[in-house]
Short mmCIF file of N, CA, C and O and ligand atoms in Angstrom, two decimals:
data_model
loop_
_atom_site.label_atom_id
_atom_site.label_comp_id
_atom_site.label_asym_id
_atom_site.label_seq_id
_atom_site.Cartn_x
_atom_site.Cartn_y
_atom_site.Cartn_z
N UNK T 649 17.77 -18.30 -17.22
CA UNK T 649 18.27 -19.57 -17.56
C UNK T 649 19.07 -20.36 -16.60
O UNK T 649 19.12 -21.44 -16.46
N UNK T 650 19.67 -19.49 -15.73
CA UNK T 650 20.41 -20.06 -14.52
C UNK T 650 19.40 -20.89 -13.60
O UNK T 650 19.66 -21.94 -13.11
N UNK T 651 18.17 -20.12 -13.36
CA UNK T 651 17.17 -20.85 -12.49
C UNK T 651 16.53 -22.01 -13.29
O UNK T 651 16.29 -23.05 -12.56
N UNK T 652 16.45 -22.01 -14.59
CA UNK T 652 15.92 -23.23 -15.15
C UNK T 652 16.91 -24.44 -15.12
O UNK T 652 16.51 -25.54 -14.87
N UNK T 653 18.08 -24.09 -15.23
CA UNK T 653 19.19 -25.06 -15.10
C UNK T 653 19.15 -25.70 -13.67
O UNK T 653 19.25 -26.75 -13.36
N UNK T 654 18.98 -24.79 -12.67
CA UNK T 654 18.93 -25.31 -11.36
C UNK T 654 17.67 -26.09 -11.09
O UNK T 654 17.73 -27.20 -10.45
N UNK T 655 16.55 -25.79 -11.74
CA UNK T 655 15.32 -26.44 -11.61
C UNK T 655 15.53 -27.91 -12.22
O UNK T 655 15.01 -28.87 -11.75
N UNK T 656 16.41 -27.97 -13.27
CA UNK T 656 16.62 -29.18 -14.05
C UNK T 656 17.37 -30.29 -13.06
O UNK T 656 17.15 -31.48 -13.27
N UNK T 657 18.02 -29.78 -11.98
CA UNK T 657 18.65 -30.68 -11.09
C UNK T 657 17.59 -31.63 -10.31
O UNK T 657 18.02 -32.68 -9.83
N UNK T 658 16.35 -31.12 -10.28
CA UNK T 658 15.33 -31.96 -9.59
C UNK T 658 14.63 -32.80 -10.54
O UNK T 658 13.56 -33.49 -10.10
N UNK T 659 14.88 -32.75 -11.71
CA UNK T 659 14.19 -33.61 -12.69
C UNK T 659 14.14 -35.07 -12.16
O UNK T 659 15.15 -35.64 -11.78
N UNK T 660 12.87 -35.66 -12.23
CA UNK T 660 12.56 -37.11 -11.88
C UNK T 660 12.25 -37.74 -13.28
O UNK T 660 11.25 -37.88 -13.79
N UNK T 661 13.40 -38.37 -13.80
CA UNK T 661 13.28 -38.92 -15.21
C UNK T 661 13.96 -40.26 -15.31
O UNK T 661 15.02 -40.34 -16.19
N UNK T 662 13.57 -41.23 -14.57
CA UNK T 662 14.26 -42.47 -14.53
C UNK T 662 13.95 -43.27 -15.80
O UNK T 662 14.66 -44.34 -16.10
N UNK T 663 13.07 -43.02 -16.62
CA UNK T 663 12.55 -43.71 -17.76
C UNK T 663 13.27 -43.11 -19.05
O UNK T 663 13.84 -43.86 -19.88
N UNK T 664 13.22 -41.93 -19.29
CA UNK T 664 13.74 -41.37 -20.52
C UNK T 664 15.13 -40.91 -20.36
O UNK T 664 15.79 -40.74 -21.28
N UNK T 665 15.58 -40.58 -19.18
CA UNK T 665 16.93 -40.11 -18.80
C UNK T 665 17.05 -38.68 -19.55
O UNK T 665 18.20 -38.47 -19.91
N UNK T 666 15.96 -38.05 -19.78
CA UNK T 666 16.01 -36.69 -20.40
C UNK T 666 15.63 -35.79 -19.35
O UNK T 666 14.40 -35.77 -18.88
N UNK T 667 16.46 -34.90 -19.03
CA UNK T 667 16.07 -33.90 -17.81
C UNK T 667 15.88 -32.52 -18.22
O UNK T 667 16.62 -31.92 -19.00
N UNK T 668 14.73 -32.02 -17.71
CA UNK T 668 14.28 -30.63 -18.11
C UNK T 668 13.91 -29.84 -16.92
O UNK T 668 13.36 -30.26 -15.95
N UNK T 669 14.37 -28.57 -17.12
CA UNK T 669 14.04 -27.51 -15.97
C UNK T 669 13.45 -26.28 -16.58
O UNK T 669 13.80 -25.92 -17.70
N UNK T 670 12.46 -25.69 -15.89
CA UNK T 670 11.76 -24.46 -16.34
C UNK T 670 11.84 -23.47 -15.24
O UNK T 670 11.69 -23.81 -14.06
N UNK T 671 11.92 -22.17 -15.70
CA UNK T 671 11.79 -21.11 -14.73
C UNK T 671 10.73 -20.09 -15.30
O UNK T 671 10.97 -19.55 -16.37
N UNK T 672 9.66 -19.77 -14.71
CA UNK T 672 8.53 -19.04 -15.23
C UNK T 672 8.47 -17.77 -14.40
O UNK T 672 8.24 -17.79 -13.10
N UNK T 673 8.64 -16.65 -14.96
CA UNK T 673 8.53 -15.42 -14.31
C UNK T 673 7.03 -14.86 -14.51
O UNK T 673 6.54 -14.61 -15.65
N UNK T 674 6.48 -14.66 -13.34
CA UNK T 674 5.06 -14.07 -13.41
C UNK T 674 5.09 -12.58 -13.30
O UNK T 674 6.16 -11.88 -12.83
N UNK T 675 4.13 -11.85 -13.62
CA UNK T 675 4.00 -10.42 -13.58
C UNK T 675 4.12 -9.84 -12.22
O UNK T 675 4.54 -8.81 -11.96
N UNK T 676 3.74 -10.73 -11.23
CA UNK T 676 3.88 -10.38 -9.81
C UNK T 676 5.36 -10.25 -9.44
O UNK T 676 5.66 -9.70 -8.37
N UNK T 677 6.32 -10.79 -10.28
CA UNK T 677 7.70 -10.65 -9.88
C UNK T 677 8.26 -12.06 -9.48
O UNK T 677 9.46 -12.22 -9.38
N UNK T 678 7.32 -12.92 -9.06
CA UNK T 678 7.73 -14.13 -8.49
C UNK T 678 8.22 -15.07 -9.72
O UNK T 678 7.62 -15.05 -10.75
N UNK T 679 9.20 -16.00 -9.29
CA UNK T 679 9.55 -16.98 -10.26
C UNK T 679 9.23 -18.37 -9.81
O UNK T 679 9.44 -18.70 -8.66
N UNK T 680 8.58 -19.12 -10.65
CA UNK T 680 8.15 -20.45 -10.27
C UNK T 680 9.00 -21.51 -11.09
O UNK T 680 9.11 -21.39 -12.38
N UNK T 681 9.57 -22.41 -10.47
CA UNK T 681 10.43 -23.42 -10.99
C UNK T 681 9.71 -24.66 -11.22
O UNK T 681 8.76 -25.02 -10.42
N UNK T 682 9.98 -25.43 -12.26
CA UNK T 682 9.50 -26.85 -12.58
C UNK T 682 10.46 -27.69 -13.15
O UNK T 682 11.45 -27.25 -13.78
N UNK T 683 10.34 -28.86 -13.05
CA UNK T 683 10.94 -30.05 -13.75
C UNK T 683 10.04 -30.97 -14.22
O UNK T 683 8.82 -31.11 -13.87
N UNK T 684 10.59 -31.87 -15.09
CA UNK T 684 9.79 -33.10 -15.56
C UNK T 684 9.78 -34.14 -14.55
O UNK T 684 10.61 -34.34 -13.80
N UNK T 685 8.53 -34.76 -14.38
CA UNK T 685 8.25 -35.62 -13.35
C UNK T 685 7.69 -36.91 -14.08
O UNK T 685 6.41 -36.81 -14.45
N UNK T 686 8.39 -37.94 -14.20
CA UNK T 686 7.93 -39.11 -14.90
C UNK T 686 7.24 -40.08 -13.98
O UNK T 686 7.23 -39.91 -12.75
N UNK T 687 6.60 -41.08 -14.61
CA UNK T 687 5.94 -42.01 -13.85
C UNK T 687 5.98 -43.48 -14.58
O UNK T 687 6.13 -43.56 -15.73
N UNK T 688 5.85 -44.48 -13.80
CA UNK T 688 5.99 -45.81 -14.30
C UNK T 688 4.82 -46.11 -15.22
O UNK T 688 5.04 -46.82 -16.25
N UNK T 689 3.67 -45.47 -14.98
CA UNK T 689 2.62 -45.46 -15.99
C UNK T 689 2.89 -44.13 -16.84
O UNK T 689 2.46 -43.05 -16.45
N UNK T 690 3.61 -44.42 -17.94
CA UNK T 690 4.18 -43.23 -18.67
C UNK T 690 3.38 -41.93 -18.83
O UNK T 690 3.86 -40.85 -18.71
N UNK T 691 2.06 -42.18 -19.35
CA UNK T 691 1.41 -40.90 -19.63
C UNK T 691 1.00 -40.08 -18.33
O UNK T 691 0.56 -38.90 -18.52
N UNK T 692 1.28 -40.66 -17.21
CA UNK T 692 0.96 -39.79 -16.06
C UNK T 692 2.08 -38.88 -15.72
O UNK T 692 1.93 -38.14 -14.80
N UNK T 693 3.11 -38.93 -16.44
CA UNK T 693 4.34 -38.02 -16.26
C UNK T 693 3.89 -36.57 -16.78
O UNK T 693 2.83 -36.47 -17.46
N UNK T 694 4.76 -35.68 -16.30
CA UNK T 694 4.44 -34.19 -16.70
C UNK T 694 5.77 -33.50 -17.10
O UNK T 694 6.77 -33.89 -16.46
N UNK T 695 5.62 -32.61 -18.11
CA UNK T 695 6.71 -31.82 -18.50
C UNK T 695 7.16 -30.76 -17.46
O UNK T 695 6.33 -30.22 -16.63
N UNK T 696 8.37 -30.16 -17.60
CA UNK T 696 8.79 -29.12 -16.71
C UNK T 696 7.97 -27.91 -16.84
O UNK T 696 7.68 -27.21 -15.86
N UNK T 697 7.70 -27.54 -18.11
CA UNK T 697 6.96 -26.31 -18.27
C UNK T 697 5.64 -26.34 -17.67
O UNK T 697 5.12 -25.36 -16.90
N UNK T 698 4.91 -27.42 -17.66
CA UNK T 698 3.51 -27.52 -17.14
C UNK T 698 3.60 -27.68 -15.66
O UNK T 698 2.75 -27.08 -14.80
N UNK T 699 4.67 -28.11 -15.15
CA UNK T 699 4.84 -28.25 -13.63
C UNK T 699 4.96 -26.73 -13.20
O UNK T 699 4.30 -26.41 -12.20
N UNK T 700 5.69 -25.92 -13.90
CA UNK T 700 5.96 -24.56 -13.41
C UNK T 700 4.59 -23.79 -13.61
O UNK T 700 4.29 -22.98 -12.76
N UNK T 701 3.95 -23.91 -14.69
CA UNK T 701 2.80 -23.17 -14.96
C UNK T 701 1.74 -23.58 -13.88
O UNK T 701 1.01 -22.74 -13.38
N UNK T 702 1.53 -24.88 -13.59
CA UNK T 702 0.40 -25.41 -12.76
C UNK T 702 0.83 -24.98 -11.27
O UNK T 702 -0.16 -24.67 -10.56
N UNK T 703 2.10 -24.87 -10.96
CA UNK T 703 2.49 -24.42 -9.63
C UNK T 703 1.97 -22.94 -9.52
O UNK T 703 1.37 -22.58 -8.53
N UNK T 704 2.33 -22.25 -10.56
CA UNK T 704 1.95 -20.69 -10.42
C UNK T 704 0.47 -20.50 -10.44
O UNK T 704 0.02 -19.72 -9.74
N UNK T 705 -0.16 -21.19 -11.36
CA UNK T 705 -1.63 -20.83 -11.46
C UNK T 705 -2.38 -21.32 -10.20
O UNK T 705 -3.25 -20.66 -9.75
N UNK T 706 -1.89 -22.46 -9.59
CA UNK T 706 -2.45 -22.92 -8.38
C UNK T 706 -2.25 -21.96 -7.19
O UNK T 706 -2.82 -22.04 -6.21
N UNK T 707 -1.30 -21.17 -7.39
CA UNK T 707 -0.86 -20.06 -6.33
C UNK T 707 -1.59 -18.79 -6.58
O UNK T 707 -1.33 -17.75 -5.92
N UNK T 708 -2.47 -18.70 -7.59
CA UNK T 708 -3.20 -17.52 -7.99
C UNK T 708 -2.62 -16.74 -9.15
O UNK T 708 -3.20 -15.73 -9.48
N UNK T 709 -1.57 -17.03 -9.58
CA UNK T 709 -0.94 -16.19 -10.73
C UNK T 709 -1.74 -16.44 -12.02
O UNK T 709 -2.29 -17.55 -12.25
N UNK T 710 -1.89 -15.45 -12.74
CA UNK T 710 -2.72 -15.51 -14.08
C UNK T 710 -1.90 -14.82 -15.14
O UNK T 710 -2.30 -15.02 -16.29
N UNK T 711 -0.97 -13.99 -14.84
CA UNK T 711 -0.20 -13.11 -15.88
C UNK T 711 1.31 -13.44 -15.79
O UNK T 711 1.85 -13.50 -14.79
N UNK T 712 1.84 -13.63 -17.07
CA UNK T 712 3.29 -14.11 -16.98
C UNK T 712 4.04 -13.28 -17.99
O UNK T 712 3.51 -12.68 -19.01
N UNK T 713 5.33 -13.26 -17.73
CA UNK T 713 6.32 -12.42 -18.60
C UNK T 713 7.12 -13.24 -19.51
O UNK T 713 7.26 -12.96 -20.74
N UNK T 714 7.76 -14.28 -18.87
CA UNK T 714 8.64 -15.13 -19.75
C UNK T 714 8.92 -16.46 -18.98
O UNK T 714 8.75 -16.66 -17.89
N UNK T 715 9.39 -17.36 -19.91
CA UNK T 715 9.68 -18.63 -19.42
C UNK T 715 11.08 -19.04 -20.01
O UNK T 715 11.41 -18.81 -21.19
N UNK T 716 11.91 -19.62 -19.16
CA UNK T 716 13.20 -20.09 -19.54
C UNK T 716 13.16 -21.60 -19.46
O UNK T 716 12.63 -22.29 -18.45
N UNK T 717 13.75 -22.30 -20.41
CA UNK T 717 13.75 -23.85 -20.48
C UNK T 717 15.13 -24.26 -20.72
O UNK T 717 15.90 -23.79 -21.81
N UNK T 718 15.63 -25.29 -19.96
CA UNK T 718 16.88 -26.00 -20.11
C UNK T 718 16.65 -27.48 -20.07
O UNK T 718 16.12 -27.88 -19.20
N UNK T 719 17.00 -28.13 -21.06
CA UNK T 719 16.72 -29.61 -21.15
C UNK T 719 17.72 -30.36 -21.94
O UNK T 719 18.29 -29.71 -22.98
N UNK T 720 17.90 -31.59 -21.69
CA UNK T 720 18.77 -32.45 -22.41
C UNK T 720 18.95 -33.77 -21.83
O UNK T 720 18.46 -34.02 -20.67
N UNK T 721 19.77 -34.61 -22.48
CA UNK T 721 20.03 -36.06 -21.98
C UNK T 721 20.72 -35.92 -20.76
O UNK T 721 21.66 -35.05 -20.52
N UNK T 722 20.42 -36.90 -19.80
CA UNK T 722 21.06 -37.05 -18.50
C UNK T 722 22.58 -37.17 -18.80
O UNK T 722 22.99 -37.93 -19.65
N UNK T 723 23.37 -36.57 -18.02
CA UNK T 723 24.81 -36.64 -18.08
C UNK T 723 25.54 -35.82 -19.16
O UNK T 723 26.65 -35.82 -19.37
N UNK T 724 24.61 -34.99 -20.00
CA UNK T 724 25.16 -34.26 -21.01
C UNK T 724 24.89 -32.82 -20.68
O UNK T 724 23.94 -32.48 -20.06
N UNK T 725 25.83 -31.94 -21.11
CA UNK T 725 25.56 -30.57 -20.88
C UNK T 725 24.35 -30.16 -21.86
O UNK T 725 24.32 -30.54 -23.05
N UNK T 726 23.41 -29.56 -21.17
CA UNK T 726 22.17 -29.35 -22.00
C UNK T 726 22.53 -28.31 -23.14
O UNK T 726 23.26 -27.43 -23.00
N UNK T 727 21.92 -28.62 -24.28
CA UNK T 727 22.13 -27.75 -25.60
C UNK T 727 20.87 -27.00 -25.90
O UNK T 727 20.89 -25.75 -25.87
N UNK T 728 19.89 -27.74 -26.09
CA UNK T 728 18.60 -27.13 -26.52
C UNK T 728 17.36 -28.04 -26.39
O UNK T 728 17.53 -29.35 -26.53
N UNK T 729 16.38 -27.55 -25.84
CA UNK T 729 15.08 -28.27 -25.69
C UNK T 729 13.90 -27.41 -26.01
O UNK T 729 13.80 -26.34 -25.43
N UNK T 730 13.19 -27.84 -27.01
CA UNK T 730 11.98 -27.00 -27.31
C UNK T 730 10.75 -27.66 -26.64
O UNK T 730 10.67 -28.76 -26.37
N UNK T 731 9.76 -26.77 -26.26
CA UNK T 731 8.54 -27.18 -25.58
C UNK T 731 7.78 -28.11 -26.47
O UNK T 731 7.60 -27.86 -27.73
N UNK T 732 7.16 -29.16 -25.83
CA UNK T 732 6.30 -29.99 -26.64
C UNK T 732 5.10 -29.37 -26.86
O UNK T 732 4.70 -28.28 -26.37
N UNK T 733 4.28 -30.02 -27.76
CA UNK T 733 2.96 -29.34 -28.27
C UNK T 733 2.01 -29.01 -27.15
O UNK T 733 1.28 -28.04 -27.17
N UNK T 734 1.84 -30.02 -26.23
CA UNK T 734 0.92 -29.92 -25.15
C UNK T 734 1.35 -28.72 -24.24
O UNK T 734 0.42 -27.98 -23.93
N UNK T 735 2.60 -28.56 -24.08
CA UNK T 735 3.09 -27.38 -23.18
C UNK T 735 2.82 -26.14 -23.93
O UNK T 735 2.40 -25.07 -23.34
N UNK T 736 2.94 -26.06 -25.27
CA UNK T 736 2.79 -24.92 -25.97
C UNK T 736 1.37 -24.44 -25.83
O UNK T 736 0.87 -23.34 -25.70
N UNK T 737 0.32 -25.55 -25.92
CA UNK T 737 -0.97 -25.16 -25.80
C UNK T 737 -1.43 -24.70 -24.35
O UNK T 737 -2.14 -23.70 -24.28
N UNK T 738 -0.80 -25.18 -23.34
CA UNK T 738 -1.01 -24.84 -21.94
C UNK T 738 -0.53 -23.24 -21.83
O UNK T 738 -1.18 -22.39 -21.25
N UNK T 739 0.67 -23.09 -22.44
CA UNK T 739 1.16 -21.70 -22.36
C UNK T 739 0.26 -20.65 -22.92
O UNK T 739 -0.05 -19.66 -22.41
N UNK T 740 -0.33 -21.14 -24.07
CA UNK T 740 -1.26 -20.20 -24.79
C UNK T 740 -2.51 -19.83 -24.11
O UNK T 740 -3.20 -18.93 -24.33
N UNK T 741 -2.86 -20.79 -23.06
CA UNK T 741 -4.03 -20.51 -22.27
C UNK T 741 -3.85 -19.24 -21.47
O UNK T 741 -4.84 -18.51 -21.19
N UNK T 742 -2.66 -19.00 -21.05
CA UNK T 742 -2.39 -17.97 -20.04
C UNK T 742 -1.58 -16.75 -20.65
O UNK T 742 -1.40 -15.71 -19.86
N UNK T 743 -1.08 -16.94 -21.78
CA UNK T 743 0.08 -15.94 -22.23
C UNK T 743 -0.40 -15.32 -23.68
O UNK T 743 -0.87 -16.00 -24.39
N UNK T 744 -0.01 -14.08 -23.83
CA UNK T 744 -0.17 -13.30 -25.04
C UNK T 744 0.76 -13.81 -26.04
O UNK T 744 1.77 -14.53 -25.81
N UNK T 745 0.47 -13.36 -27.30
CA UNK T 745 1.31 -13.78 -28.45
C UNK T 745 2.88 -13.42 -28.35
O UNK T 745 3.63 -14.10 -28.85
N UNK T 746 2.94 -12.35 -27.55
CA UNK T 746 4.47 -11.82 -27.48
C UNK T 746 5.13 -12.39 -26.24
O UNK T 746 6.21 -11.97 -25.92
N UNK T 747 4.45 -13.29 -25.55
CA UNK T 747 5.19 -13.90 -24.39
C UNK T 747 6.53 -14.56 -24.88
O UNK T 747 6.63 -15.12 -25.87
N UNK T 748 7.54 -14.29 -24.03
CA UNK T 748 8.90 -14.71 -24.39
C UNK T 748 9.30 -16.05 -23.81
O UNK T 748 9.00 -16.37 -22.67
N UNK T 749 9.88 -16.89 -24.69
CA UNK T 749 10.24 -18.20 -24.26
C UNK T 749 11.81 -18.34 -24.61
O UNK T 749 12.13 -18.16 -25.86
N UNK T 750 12.56 -18.54 -23.57
CA UNK T 750 14.04 -18.55 -23.75
C UNK T 750 14.49 -20.01 -23.85
O UNK T 750 14.31 -20.85 -22.92
N UNK T 751 15.19 -20.44 -24.90
CA UNK T 751 15.53 -21.85 -25.04
C UNK T 751 17.06 -21.97 -25.34
O UNK T 751 17.66 -21.15 -26.18
N UNK T 752 17.69 -22.84 -24.64
CA UNK T 752 19.13 -23.15 -24.81
C UNK T 752 19.72 -23.43 -23.44
O UNK T 752 19.18 -24.30 -22.70
N UNK T 753 20.84 -22.83 -23.23
CA UNK T 753 21.38 -22.96 -21.80
C UNK T 753 21.89 -21.62 -21.38
O UNK T 753 21.88 -20.71 -22.10
N UNK T 754 22.35 -21.54 -20.10
CA UNK T 754 22.76 -20.27 -19.59
C UNK T 754 23.88 -19.54 -20.45
O UNK T 754 23.95 -18.32 -20.40
N UNK T 755 24.75 -20.26 -21.13
CA UNK T 755 25.82 -19.87 -21.84
C UNK T 755 25.28 -19.26 -23.23
O UNK T 755 25.81 -18.24 -23.74
N UNK T 756 24.33 -19.95 -23.81
CA UNK T 756 23.86 -19.62 -25.18
C UNK T 756 22.44 -19.95 -25.27
O UNK T 756 22.06 -21.17 -25.21
N UNK T 757 21.66 -18.97 -25.50
CA UNK T 757 20.22 -19.20 -25.69
C UNK T 757 19.67 -18.28 -26.57
O UNK T 757 20.22 -17.19 -27.02
N UNK T 758 18.41 -18.59 -27.11
CA UNK T 758 17.80 -17.71 -28.01
C UNK T 758 16.35 -17.43 -27.47
O UNK T 758 15.74 -18.15 -26.70
N UNK T 759 15.79 -16.31 -27.78
CA UNK T 759 14.49 -15.73 -27.28
C UNK T 759 13.43 -15.99 -28.41
O UNK T 759 13.67 -15.41 -29.57
N UNK T 760 12.37 -16.61 -28.17
CA UNK T 760 11.24 -16.82 -29.15
C UNK T 760 10.06 -16.22 -28.52
O UNK T 760 9.92 -16.06 -27.37
N UNK T 761 8.99 -15.94 -29.42
CA UNK T 761 7.70 -15.47 -29.01
C UNK T 761 6.91 -16.72 -28.94
O UNK T 761 7.00 -17.74 -29.77
N UNK T 762 5.80 -16.77 -28.09
CA UNK T 762 4.76 -17.81 -28.23
C UNK T 762 4.25 -17.97 -29.54
O UNK T 762 4.05 -19.08 -30.10
N UNK T 763 3.98 -16.83 -30.24
CA UNK T 763 3.40 -16.91 -31.58
C UNK T 763 4.24 -17.62 -32.56
O UNK T 763 3.74 -18.36 -33.41
N UNK T 764 5.53 -17.46 -32.44
CA UNK T 764 6.39 -18.05 -33.37
C UNK T 764 6.47 -19.50 -33.06
O UNK T 764 6.79 -20.33 -34.03
N UNK T 765 6.21 -20.07 -31.95
CA UNK T 765 6.30 -21.53 -31.58
C UNK T 765 4.79 -22.17 -31.76
O UNK T 765 4.79 -23.34 -31.90
N UNK T 766 3.85 -21.37 -31.70
CA UNK T 766 2.48 -21.87 -31.87
C UNK T 766 1.63 -20.94 -32.68
O UNK T 766 0.68 -20.28 -32.28
N UNK T 767 1.92 -20.90 -34.14
CA UNK T 767 1.16 -20.09 -34.90
C UNK T 767 -0.30 -20.72 -35.18
O UNK T 767 -0.54 -21.90 -34.94
N UNK T 768 -1.19 -19.91 -35.58
CA UNK T 768 -2.49 -20.26 -35.94
C UNK T 768 -3.18 -21.12 -34.72
O UNK T 768 -3.84 -22.17 -34.79
N UNK T 769 -2.85 -20.60 -33.50
CA UNK T 769 -3.35 -21.36 -32.37
C UNK T 769 -4.79 -21.28 -32.18
O UNK T 769 -5.46 -20.43 -32.54
N UNK T 770 -5.26 -22.37 -31.42
CA UNK T 770 -6.68 -22.28 -30.94
C UNK T 770 -6.63 -22.08 -29.39
O UNK T 770 -5.97 -22.65 -28.60
N UNK T 771 -7.33 -20.95 -28.90
CA UNK T 771 -7.29 -20.60 -27.54
C UNK T 771 -8.45 -19.93 -27.06
O UNK T 771 -9.62 -20.01 -27.70
N UNK T 772 -8.36 -19.26 -25.82
CA UNK T 772 -9.55 -18.66 -25.19
C UNK T 772 -10.32 -17.80 -26.13
O UNK T 772 -11.59 -17.48 -26.11
N UNK T 773 -9.51 -17.07 -27.08
CA UNK T 773 -10.10 -16.07 -27.92
C UNK T 773 -11.12 -16.70 -28.80
O UNK T 773 -11.93 -15.95 -29.49
N UNK T 774 -11.02 -18.03 -29.07
CA UNK T 774 -11.81 -18.69 -30.10
C UNK T 774 -13.27 -19.15 -29.49
O UNK T 774 -13.97 -19.68 -30.33
N UNK T 775 -13.34 -19.03 -28.28
CA UNK T 775 -14.65 -19.62 -27.63
C UNK T 775 -15.57 -18.55 -27.23
O UNK T 775 -15.06 -17.48 -26.94
N1 THU D 780 9.97 -32.97 -21.59
C1 THU D 780 9.72 -31.83 -20.80
O1 THU D 780 9.76 -31.73 -19.65
N2 THU D 780 9.57 -30.64 -21.54
C2 THU D 780 9.55 -30.65 -22.96
O2 THU D 780 9.15 -29.60 -23.53
C3 THU D 780 9.93 -31.79 -23.68
C4 THU D 780 9.86 -33.18 -22.98
C5 THU D 780 10.16 -34.25 -20.74
C6 THU D 780 8.99 -35.13 -20.78
C7 THU D 780 9.75 -36.51 -20.50
O3 THU D 780 9.89 -36.61 -19.04
C8 THU D 780 11.10 -36.26 -21.08
O4 THU D 780 11.17 -34.91 -21.22
C9 THU D 780 11.24 -37.02 -22.37
O5 THU D 780 10.18 -36.67 -23.17
#
């Protein structure tokens, strides 16, 4: 959660003023950081979670242990930020049902499983 908070400092979010940071632990032991990166053409922006996953996958990682997420409005102490639906789907491409997702801030957070955040999912197993 400390690393996710650190990653949040790099958030580029001039449009929403909502800043998000993610820290993704791969089975290799490496941690990949990500932040949300917005764009003047709004749909071209990307969430912090996908930044972290795409960085990791593009470096050859395929197996992951857990993801920490810290997000909230600019200028406010982050309280809680849940992953959006598209990010949950991207996570499910690479992670098992019991993959851990930590939400909150370094002082207070809760641990969820991917299955609890994305029940009845459609994924690689279905094709
Ligand atoms: N955002 C994330 O980075 N992750 C989430 O799970 C929720 C939303 C970003 C996208 C956009 O830059 C801003 O937060 C407001 O939606």
